[in-house]
Coordinates of C-alpha atoms in Angstrom, one line a residue:
M83 CA -40.8 -5.6 -4.4
S84 CA -38.3 -6.8 -1.8
G85 CA -34.7 -6.7 -3.1
S86 CA -35.3 -4.2 -5.9
P87 CA -33.1 -1.1 -6.0
P88 CA -34.4 1.8 -4.0
P89 CA -35.5 4.9 -5.8
D90 CA -32.5 7.0 -4.6
G91 CA -30.0 4.5 -6.1
G92 CA -28.6 3.6 -2.7
F93 CA -28.0 0.2 -1.0
V94 CA -30.7 -2.5 -0.6
R95 CA -31.6 -3.9 2.8
R96 CA -31.3 -7.7 2.1
V97 CA -29.2 -9.1 5.0
G98 CA -31.1 -10.8 7.8
L99 CA -30.0 -11.9 11.4
F100 CA -28.5 -15.2 10.5
Q101 CA -26.6 -13.8 7.5
A102 CA -25.4 -10.8 9.6
T103 CA -24.2 -13.0 12.5
A104 CA -22.5 -15.3 9.9
I105 CA -20.7 -12.4 8.3
N106 CA -19.4 -11.3 11.7
M107 CA -18.4 -14.8 12.8
S108 CA -16.7 -15.6 9.5
Q109 CA -14.7 -12.4 9.8
M110 CA -13.8 -13.0 13.5
C111 CA -12.9 -16.7 13.3
G112 CA -10.9 -16.8 10.1
I113 CA -7.4 -18.0 10.1
G114 CA -6.8 -15.8 13.3
P115 CA -6.9 -18.3 16.2
F116 CA -5.1 -21.0 14.1
V117 CA -2.1 -18.8 13.7
T118 CA -2.2 -16.8 17.0
I119 CA -2.5 -19.7 19.5
P120 CA 1.3 -20.2 19.4
L121 CA 1.8 -16.4 19.6
M122 CA -0.5 -16.2 22.6
V123 CA 1.4 -19.1 24.3
A124 CA 4.7 -17.3 23.6
A125 CA 3.4 -14.1 25.0
F126 CA 2.4 -15.7 28.3
G127 CA 5.0 -18.3 28.4
G128 CA 2.8 -21.3 29.1
P129 CA -0.8 -22.7 29.1
Q130 CA -2.0 -19.8 31.1
A131 CA -2.3 -18.1 27.6
V132 CA -6.0 -18.9 27.8
I133 CA -6.2 -15.7 29.9
G134 CA -5.5 -13.7 26.7
F135 CA -8.6 -15.1 24.9
V136 CA -10.8 -14.4 28.0
A137 CA -9.5 -10.8 28.2
G138 CA -10.0 -10.3 24.5
A139 CA -13.6 -11.5 24.8
V140 CA -14.3 -9.1 27.6
L141 CA -12.8 -6.2 25.7
A142 CA -14.7 -7.2 22.5
L143 CA -18.0 -7.5 24.3
A144 CA -17.5 -4.1 26.0
D145 CA -16.5 -2.4 22.8
G146 CA -19.2 -4.4 20.9
L147 CA -21.9 -2.8 23.0
I148 CA -20.7 0.6 21.9
W149 CA -20.9 -0.5 18.3
A150 CA -24.4 -1.9 19.0
E151 CA -25.9 1.3 20.2
L152 CA -24.2 3.5 17.6
G153 CA -25.0 1.1 14.8
A154 CA -28.6 0.7 15.7
S155 CA -29.1 4.5 16.1
M156 CA -27.3 5.4 12.8
P157 CA -27.6 2.4 10.4
G158 CA -25.8 3.9 7.5
S159 CA -23.0 2.5 5.4
G160 CA -19.6 3.3 6.8
G161 CA -19.7 2.4 10.4
S162 CA -17.3 4.5 12.5
Y163 CA -17.2 7.2 9.8
V164 CA -20.9 7.9 10.4
Y165 CA -20.6 7.9 14.2
L166 CA -17.6 10.1 14.4
R167 CA -19.0 12.5 11.8
Q168 CA -22.2 13.0 13.9
A169 CA -20.4 13.3 17.3
F170 CA -17.5 15.6 16.5
Q171 CA -18.9 17.9 13.9
Y172 CA -19.9 20.5 16.5
R173 CA -16.3 21.3 17.4
T174 CA -13.9 20.1 14.7
G175 CA -16.1 19.9 11.6
R176 CA -15.1 17.0 9.4
L177 CA -11.7 16.4 11.0
M178 CA -12.5 13.2 12.9
P179 CA -14.3 11.3 10.1
F180 CA -11.6 12.3 7.7
L181 CA -8.9 10.9 10.0
F182 CA -10.9 7.7 10.5
V183 CA -11.2 7.1 6.8
W184 CA -7.5 8.0 6.4
T185 CA -6.6 5.3 8.9
A186 CA -9.3 2.8 7.9
M187 CA -8.1 2.7 4.3
L188 CA -4.8 1.4 5.8
F189 CA -5.6 -0.8 8.8
I190 CA -8.7 -2.7 7.4
P191 CA -6.9 -4.1 4.4
L192 CA -3.7 -4.7 6.4
I193 CA -5.7 -6.8 8.8
M194 CA -7.0 -8.7 5.8
S195 CA -3.4 -9.2 4.7
T196 CA -2.6 -11.0 7.9
G197 CA -5.4 -13.5 7.0
V198 CA -3.7 -14.1 3.6
V199 CA -0.4 -14.6 5.4
G200 CA -2.0 -17.2 7.6
F201 CA -3.6 -18.9 4.5
V202 CA -0.2 -19.3 2.9
Q203 CA 1.3 -20.4 6.2
Y204 CA -1.2 -23.3 6.5
L205 CA -0.9 -24.1 2.8
G206 CA 2.7 -24.8 3.7
Y207 CA 1.6 -27.8 5.7
L208 CA 0.0 -29.4 2.6
A209 CA 2.9 -28.3 0.4
P210 CA 6.0 -28.3 2.6
G211 CA 8.3 -27.8 -0.4
M212 CA 6.6 -24.5 -1.4
G213 CA 9.2 -21.7 -1.6
R214 CA 8.7 -18.1 -0.6
T215 CA 8.2 -16.9 -4.2
A216 CA 5.5 -19.5 -4.8
G217 CA 3.8 -18.6 -1.6
D218 CA 3.8 -15.0 -2.5
L219 CA 2.2 -15.7 -5.9
V220 CA -0.5 -17.9 -4.2
G221 CA -1.4 -15.2 -1.7
L222 CA -1.7 -12.6 -4.5
A223 CA -4.0 -15.0 -6.4
V224 CA -6.2 -15.5 -3.4
I225 CA -6.6 -11.7 -3.0
L226 CA -7.5 -11.3 -6.7
L227 CA -10.1 -14.1 -6.4
V228 CA -11.7 -12.5 -3.4
V229 CA -12.1 -9.2 -5.2
L230 CA -13.6 -10.9 -8.3
L231 CA -16.1 -12.7 -6.1
L232 CA -17.1 -9.5 -4.4
W233 CA -17.6 -7.8 -7.7
R234 CA -21.3 -8.7 -7.7
G235 CA -24.6 -8.0 -6.0
I236 CA -25.2 -8.4 -2.2
E237 CA -27.8 -11.1 -2.7
H238 CA -25.2 -13.4 -4.1
I239 CA -22.7 -12.4 -1.4
A240 CA -25.2 -13.3 1.4
R241 CA -25.5 -16.8 0.0
I242 CA -21.8 -17.3 -0.4
T243 CA -21.2 -16.0 3.1
A244 CA -23.7 -18.5 4.6
V245 CA -21.9 -21.4 2.9
M246 CA -18.5 -20.1 4.1
W247 CA -19.8 -19.7 7.6
A248 CA -20.8 -23.4 7.6
V249 CA -17.4 -24.4 6.5
M250 CA -15.8 -22.3 9.2
I251 CA -17.9 -23.8 11.9
T252 CA -17.1 -27.3 10.6
S253 CA -13.4 -26.8 10.5
V254 CA -13.3 -25.3 14.0
L255 CA -15.5 -28.0 15.5
L256 CA -13.4 -30.8 13.9
V257 CA -10.3 -29.4 15.6
I258 CA -12.1 -29.1 18.9
V259 CA -13.6 -32.7 18.7
A260 CA -10.2 -34.1 17.6
A261 CA -8.5 -32.5 20.6
A262 CA -11.2 -33.9 22.9
T263 CA -10.5 -37.4 21.8
N264 CA -6.9 -37.3 23.0
F265 CA -7.1 -34.6 25.6
S266 CA -4.5 -34.5 28.4
A267 CA -5.4 -32.4 31.4
H268 CA -1.8 -32.6 32.5
L269 CA -0.6 -30.8 29.4
A270 CA -3.4 -28.2 29.4
F271 CA -3.3 -27.3 33.0
T272 CA 0.3 -27.7 34.2
Y273 CA 1.7 -24.2 34.5
P274 CA 5.4 -23.0 34.8
A275 CA 6.6 -21.5 38.0
H276 CA 5.4 -18.0 38.7
A277 CA 2.9 -18.2 35.8
F278 CA 0.4 -16.1 37.8
D279 CA 2.8 -13.8 39.7
L280 CA 1.1 -10.4 39.5
S281 CA 3.7 -8.6 41.5
G282 CA 6.2 -8.1 38.7
S283 CA 6.1 -6.5 35.2
H284 CA 6.7 -9.8 33.4
F285 CA 3.1 -10.9 33.8
W286 CA 1.6 -7.6 32.8
I287 CA 3.7 -7.2 29.7
G288 CA 2.6 -10.7 28.7
F289 CA -1.0 -9.8 29.5
A290 CA -0.9 -6.7 27.3
A291 CA 0.6 -8.7 24.4
G292 CA -2.0 -11.4 24.9
L293 CA -4.8 -8.8 25.1
T294 CA -3.6 -7.4 21.8
I295 CA -3.5 -10.8 20.1
G296 CA -6.9 -11.7 21.7
I297 CA -8.7 -8.6 20.4
Y298 CA -7.1 -9.1 17.0
D299 CA -8.7 -12.6 17.0
Y300 CA -12.1 -11.1 17.9
L301 CA -11.9 -8.2 15.4
G302 CA -14.9 -8.5 13.0
Y303 CA -17.7 -8.3 15.5
N304 CA -18.4 -4.9 14.0
T305 CA -18.4 -5.9 10.3
T306 CA -22.2 -5.6 9.9
A307 CA -22.0 -2.1 11.4
Y308 CA -20.2 -1.1 8.2
M309 CA -23.1 -2.5 6.3
G310 CA -25.8 -0.8 8.3
A311 CA -27.5 0.4 5.1
E312 CA -27.9 -3.2 3.8
I313 CA -29.2 -4.7 7.1
K314 CA -32.9 -5.5 7.4
D315 CA -34.5 -3.9 10.5
P316 CA -31.0 -2.7 11.7
G317 CA -32.3 -1.4 15.1
R318 CA -33.0 -5.1 16.1
I319 CA -30.7 -7.2 13.9
L320 CA -27.5 -5.2 14.1
P321 CA -27.1 -5.2 18.0
R322 CA -28.0 -8.9 18.1
S323 CA -25.5 -9.8 15.4
V324 CA -22.7 -8.1 17.4
V325 CA -23.6 -9.8 20.7
F326 CA -24.4 -13.2 19.3
S327 CA -21.2 -13.4 17.2
I328 CA -19.0 -12.4 20.2
L329 CA -20.5 -14.9 22.6
G330 CA -20.4 -17.7 20.0
I331 CA -16.8 -17.1 19.0
M332 CA -15.8 -16.7 22.7
A333 CA -17.1 -20.2 23.4
I334 CA -15.4 -21.6 20.3
Y335 CA -12.0 -19.9 21.1
L336 CA -11.9 -21.2 24.7
L337 CA -12.6 -24.8 23.6
L338 CA -10.1 -24.5 20.8
Q339 CA -7.3 -23.0 23.0
I340 CA -7.8 -25.4 25.9
G341 CA -8.2 -28.4 23.5
T342 CA -5.1 -27.6 21.6
L343 CA -3.0 -27.2 24.8
G344 CA -4.3 -30.6 25.9
V345 CA -2.8 -32.3 22.8
V346 CA 0.3 -30.4 21.8
D347 CA 3.0 -29.6 24.4
W348 CA 3.1 -25.8 24.6
H349 CA 6.9 -25.8 24.3
R350 CA 6.5 -27.1 20.7
M351 CA 4.4 -24.0 19.9
T352 CA 7.3 -21.7 20.7
D353 CA 9.9 -23.7 18.7
P354 CA 10.3 -22.1 15.3
G355 CA 11.4 -25.4 13.8
D356 CA 8.3 -27.3 14.9
I357 CA 5.2 -27.5 12.7
A358 CA 3.1 -26.7 15.8
S359 CA 4.5 -23.1 15.7
T360 CA 3.1 -22.4 12.3
S361 CA 0.2 -24.9 11.8
V362 CA -0.9 -25.8 15.2
A363 CA -4.4 -27.1 14.2
S364 CA -2.8 -29.4 11.6
A365 CA -0.5 -30.6 14.3
V366 CA -3.5 -31.4 16.6
L367 CA -5.2 -33.4 13.9
E368 CA -2.0 -35.3 12.9
E369 CA -1.5 -36.2 16.6
T370 CA -5.0 -37.4 17.1
W371 CA -6.5 -38.7 13.9
G372 CA -3.5 -39.1 11.6
K373 CA -2.0 -37.3 8.6
G374 CA -5.0 -37.9 6.3
A375 CA -7.4 -36.2 8.7
A376 CA -4.9 -33.4 9.2
D377 CA -4.7 -32.7 5.5
T378 CA -8.5 -32.7 5.2
V379 CA -9.1 -30.3 8.0
T380 CA -6.2 -28.1 6.8
V381 CA -8.2 -27.7 3.6
L382 CA -11.2 -26.6 5.6
I383 CA -9.0 -24.1 7.5
L384 CA -7.8 -22.7 4.2
I385 CA -11.5 -22.1 3.2
T386 CA -12.1 -20.5 6.6
A387 CA -9.2 -18.1 6.0
F388 CA -10.5 -17.3 2.6
A389 CA -14.0 -16.5 4.1
S390 CA -12.4 -14.2 6.7
V391 CA -10.7 -12.1 4.0
F392 CA -13.9 -12.2 1.9
T393 CA -16.1 -10.8 4.6
G394 CA -13.5 -8.3 5.8
L395 CA -13.1 -6.7 2.4
L396 CA -16.9 -6.9 1.9
G397 CA -17.5 -4.7 5.0
G398 CA -14.3 -2.6 4.8
S399 CA -14.9 -1.5 1.2
R400 CA -18.1 0.3 2.4
V401 CA -16.2 2.6 4.7
P402 CA -15.1 5.3 2.2
Y403 CA -18.5 5.3 0.5
D404 CA -20.4 7.5 2.9
A405 CA -17.3 9.7 3.5
A406 CA -17.0 10.4 -0.2
R407 CA -20.7 10.9 -0.7
D408 CA -20.6 13.5 2.1
R409 CA -17.4 15.1 0.7
V410 CA -15.1 14.0 3.5
F411 CA -13.0 11.7 1.2
F412 CA -12.1 11.6 -2.4
R413 CA -15.3 12.0 -4.5
P414 CA -14.8 9.0 -6.9
Y415 CA -15.3 6.7 -3.9
A416 CA -19.0 7.7 -3.8
K417 CA -19.7 5.9 -7.0
L418 CA -21.6 2.5 -6.9
H419 CA -21.6 -0.2 -9.5
P420 CA -24.4 0.7 -11.9
K421 CA -26.0 -2.8 -11.7
H422 CA -24.9 -4.5 -8.5
R423 CA -24.8 -1.4 -6.3
F424 CA -21.5 -1.8 -4.5
P425 CA -18.6 0.7 -4.1
M426 CA -16.2 -0.2 -6.9
L427 CA -13.3 2.1 -6.1
G428 CA -13.3 1.3 -2.3
L429 CA -13.2 -2.5 -3.1
A430 CA -10.4 -2.1 -5.7
T431 CA -8.3 0.2 -3.5
M432 CA -8.5 -2.1 -0.4
G433 CA -7.7 -5.1 -2.6
V434 CA -4.5 -3.4 -3.7
I435 CA -3.5 -2.4 -0.2
T436 CA -4.3 -5.9 1.0
A437 CA -1.9 -7.3 -1.6
I438 CA 0.9 -4.8 -0.5
G439 CA 0.3 -5.7 3.2
F440 CA 0.5 -9.4 2.4
L441 CA 3.9 -9.0 0.7
I442 CA 5.1 -7.0 3.7
G443 CA 3.7 -9.5 6.2
R444 CA 5.5 -12.3 4.4
H445 CA 8.8 -10.7 5.2
T446 CA 8.2 -9.5 8.8
D447 CA 7.0 -10.9 12.1
L448 CA 3.3 -11.6 12.3
A449 CA 3.1 -10.6 16.0
T450 CA 4.7 -7.2 15.3
L451 CA 2.4 -6.6 12.4
I452 CA -0.6 -7.3 14.6
Q453 CA 0.8 -4.9 17.2
L454 CA 1.3 -2.2 14.5
L455 CA -2.2 -2.6 13.1
T456 CA -3.9 -2.5 16.4
T457 CA -2.0 0.5 17.6
V458 CA -2.9 2.5 14.5
M459 CA -6.6 1.6 15.0
V460 CA -6.8 2.5 18.7
I461 CA -6.6 6.3 18.6
V462 CA -8.8 7.3 15.8
Q463 CA -11.4 4.5 16.0
A464 CA -11.5 2.7 19.4
L465 CA -10.9 5.6 21.8
A466 CA -12.7 8.2 19.6
Q467 CA -15.8 6.0 19.4
I468 CA -16.0 5.6 23.1
V469 CA -16.1 9.4 23.4
A470 CA -18.5 9.6 20.5
L471 CA -21.2 7.6 22.3
S472 CA -21.2 9.9 25.3
V473 CA -21.1 13.0 23.2
L474 CA -24.1 11.9 21.1
R475 CA -26.1 11.1 24.2
R476 CA -25.5 14.6 25.3
R477 CA -25.7 16.4 22.0
Q478 CA -28.5 14.4 20.4
P479 CA -30.8 13.2 23.2
G480 CA -33.7 12.9 20.8
L481 CA -31.8 10.5 18.5
R482 CA -33.8 7.3 17.9
R483 CA -32.0 4.5 19.9
P484 CA -33.6 1.1 19.3
Y485 CA -30.9 -0.3 21.5
R486 CA -29.2 1.4 24.5
M487 CA -26.0 0.1 26.0
W488 CA -26.6 -2.2 29.0
L489 CA -25.2 -0.9 32.3
Y490 CA -24.0 2.4 30.7
P491 CA -21.2 3.6 31.2
V492 CA -19.5 0.5 32.6
P493 CA -18.8 -1.1 29.2
S494 CA -17.4 2.2 27.9
V495 CA -15.0 2.4 30.9
L496 CA -13.9 -1.3 30.5
A497 CA -13.3 -0.7 26.8
L498 CA -11.3 2.5 27.6
V499 CA -9.1 0.6 30.0
G500 CA -8.5 -2.2 27.6
W501 CA -7.6 -0.1 24.6
L502 CA -5.3 2.1 26.7
T503 CA -3.5 -1.0 28.0
I504 CA -2.9 -2.2 24.5
Y505 CA -1.6 1.1 23.4
G506 CA 0.5 1.8 26.5
Y507 CA 2.4 -1.5 26.3
A508 CA 2.8 -1.5 22.5
D509 CA 6.4 -0.4 22.4
K510 CA 7.4 -2.9 25.2
N511 CA 5.9 -5.7 23.3
S512 CA 7.6 -4.8 20.0
P513 CA 11.1 -3.7 21.1
G514 CA 12.9 -1.8 18.3
R515 CA 9.8 -1.5 16.1
H516 CA 8.2 1.6 17.8
P517 CA 4.5 1.0 17.0
I518 CA 3.4 4.0 19.1
E519 CA 5.7 6.3 17.1
W520 CA 4.5 4.9 13.8
S521 CA 0.9 5.3 14.8
L522 CA 1.5 8.9 15.8
A523 CA 3.4 9.6 12.6
W524 CA 0.5 8.2 10.5
L525 CA -1.9 10.4 12.5
L526 CA 0.2 13.5 12.0
L527 CA 0.4 12.8 8.2
G528 CA -3.4 12.5 8.3
L529 CA -3.7 15.9 9.9
V530 CA -1.5 17.4 7.2
A531 CA -3.6 15.8 4.5
F532 CA -6.8 17.1 6.2
V533 CA -5.5 20.7 6.3
V534 CA -4.7 20.5 2.6
W535 CA -8.0 18.9 1.8
A536 CA -10.0 21.4 3.9
R537 CA -8.3 24.3 2.3
L538 CA -9.2 23.0 -1.2
E539 CA -12.8 22.2 -0.1
K540 CA -13.2 25.5 1.9
V541 CA -14.5 23.7 5.0
W542 CA -13.6 24.1 8.7
P543 CA -11.1 25.5 9.6
F544 CA -11.2 27.4 6.3
G545 CA -15.0 27.6 6.1
P546 CA -18.2 26.7 7.9
K547 CA -18.6 23.5 10.0
E548 CA -21.8 22.5 8.2
I549 CA -23.6 20.8 11.1
T550 CA -25.9 18.0 9.9
E551 CA -28.2 15.9 12.2
E552 CA -29.9 13.8 9.6
Y553 CA -30.4 10.8 11.9
L554 CA -32.5 13.0 14.3
T555 CA -35.1 13.5 11.6
A556 CA -34.6 10.4 9.5
P557 CA -37.5 7.9 9.4
A558 CA -37.0 4.5 11.0
P559 CA -35.6 2.0 8.4
E560 CA -38.2 -0.3 7.0
T561 CA -38.6 -3.7 8.6
E562 CA -39.3 -7.0 7.0
P563 CA -42.9 -8.2 7.4
A564 CA -43.5 -11.2 9.7
G565 CA -42.3 -14.4 8.1
A566 CA -40.2 -12.6 5.5

C-alpha cells in the first residue's frame, strides 16, 4: 500500500511535485530577503543593488541544473554526499564524501541559525523593548520547537510544509502589493554617481559581496535533493522542483527588492539607527498601510522565517544518514526512528549546532556570518560538485539520467565563475575576519580527521578504495500511478 514502510526499512517515497517545490521555496524565501535587502543596498551603495539578486538568480539556476542532473540520476538520501562519493571514489576513496559531511554538519545548521537571528530581529519590531537576553531565549525556544515538530513521520511534515509555504507566499505578496500602492519610481531608480562604473575595483567588490548575499538568499533550491529517497518519481519531480522554485523565487525577489526601494529611501536602509535597516518589510508596511498592517505582516514574516528553519533542518538532517550507512561517517547517524523513519541523531546534532550558531550570530555581524558560511561551503560542495558532474559523465556513461543538463557545459562554467568570484573576494568583503583562511583551516582539520578515521576503518589510503557503482545497476525508482 502507498505510504507503508518499505521492506528494507528505508525511507518512504511520499513527497510529490507541489510539496517538493514548496519545500524548496519555503527554504529559499524564509527570512533571508527581509534581512538582506539592507545588506545588499549597503554592498552596492544604492538602488542598483537589484543587480545582486539578478546575479544570484543566474548562479542559482546554473548550479541548480547541476543538482537537477545529479539528483535525478542518483536519488538517494544525502544529496552531495551521494554525488561526491560516486564521482571521486576512483582516485581518493571516501575522502571527498567524508569532507563534505564534515563541512555540511557545520554550514547547514549555521545557515539555519541566520534564519533564527532574522526571526528575533523582526520580533524586535513587535517588541521593541526586548533585550538581548530575552531575544536569545526566544531564539533557542524556536529551535527547540522546530526539532520537536520534525520528530515525526514525513507524511505529517509534508502537510505542515504545504501550510507554511502558503503563509510564506502570503507574507511576501502582501509586502509586494503594499509597496505597489505607494511606489515611487524616483526612489527606486535614482542612482548615485558612478553607480555603474565598471572601470574601478569598487563596483566589483560590491558586486562580489552582492553575489554572496544573493546566492545566500537563493540557497535551498537543492533541499529536495537531500530527500531524494523520499521523492515520488525523482527522475521527473526532483529536476522540476529545483527549476520551478528558482524561477518562482527569482520573480518574487525582484518584485520585493524593487518595490521596497520604491517606498523606503535606500539611505535609511544603511542607517543602523533606522528601523528600515533591521526590519525593512515592516517599515514598508508602516509607510504604506499603517502600523496595524505592519504588525500583522510582521507576524506572517515570523512564520515564514520559522518555515525556512523547519525545511532546512528537515533536508539537512538527512545528509549524514547515507554517509553513516556506508561507513563514511559516525555509525550511529545511520539509525532511523523505529516508527517514523527519520534520522534521529542527525536531526538532534544539527539542532544543537543551530542553537550554537544562533548565539554566535546574535553577537556578530550578519553579513560577515553569511560570508563565512558561504566560503566554507564553496570548496567542498559547490566546486567539487561541478567537477563531479563531468567526472560521472566520463566514468559512468551508462548511468540512468532521466534529466541531462541543458546546454552542457555552459551552466557548469557559469557556476564555476560565480563560485570562484564569491571565494576570491571573500577576504576583501570581510576585512579583518579572514573567511578564506578560516575555510582552509576547517578543511585542513577535516583532512586530519579523515586520516585518523581512515586509519581506524582501514580504508584508503590505509586499505582498499572499495569502488561501488550501485546506481549503474539500481532499478528505476517506482513512480506513482496516474492520478495518484
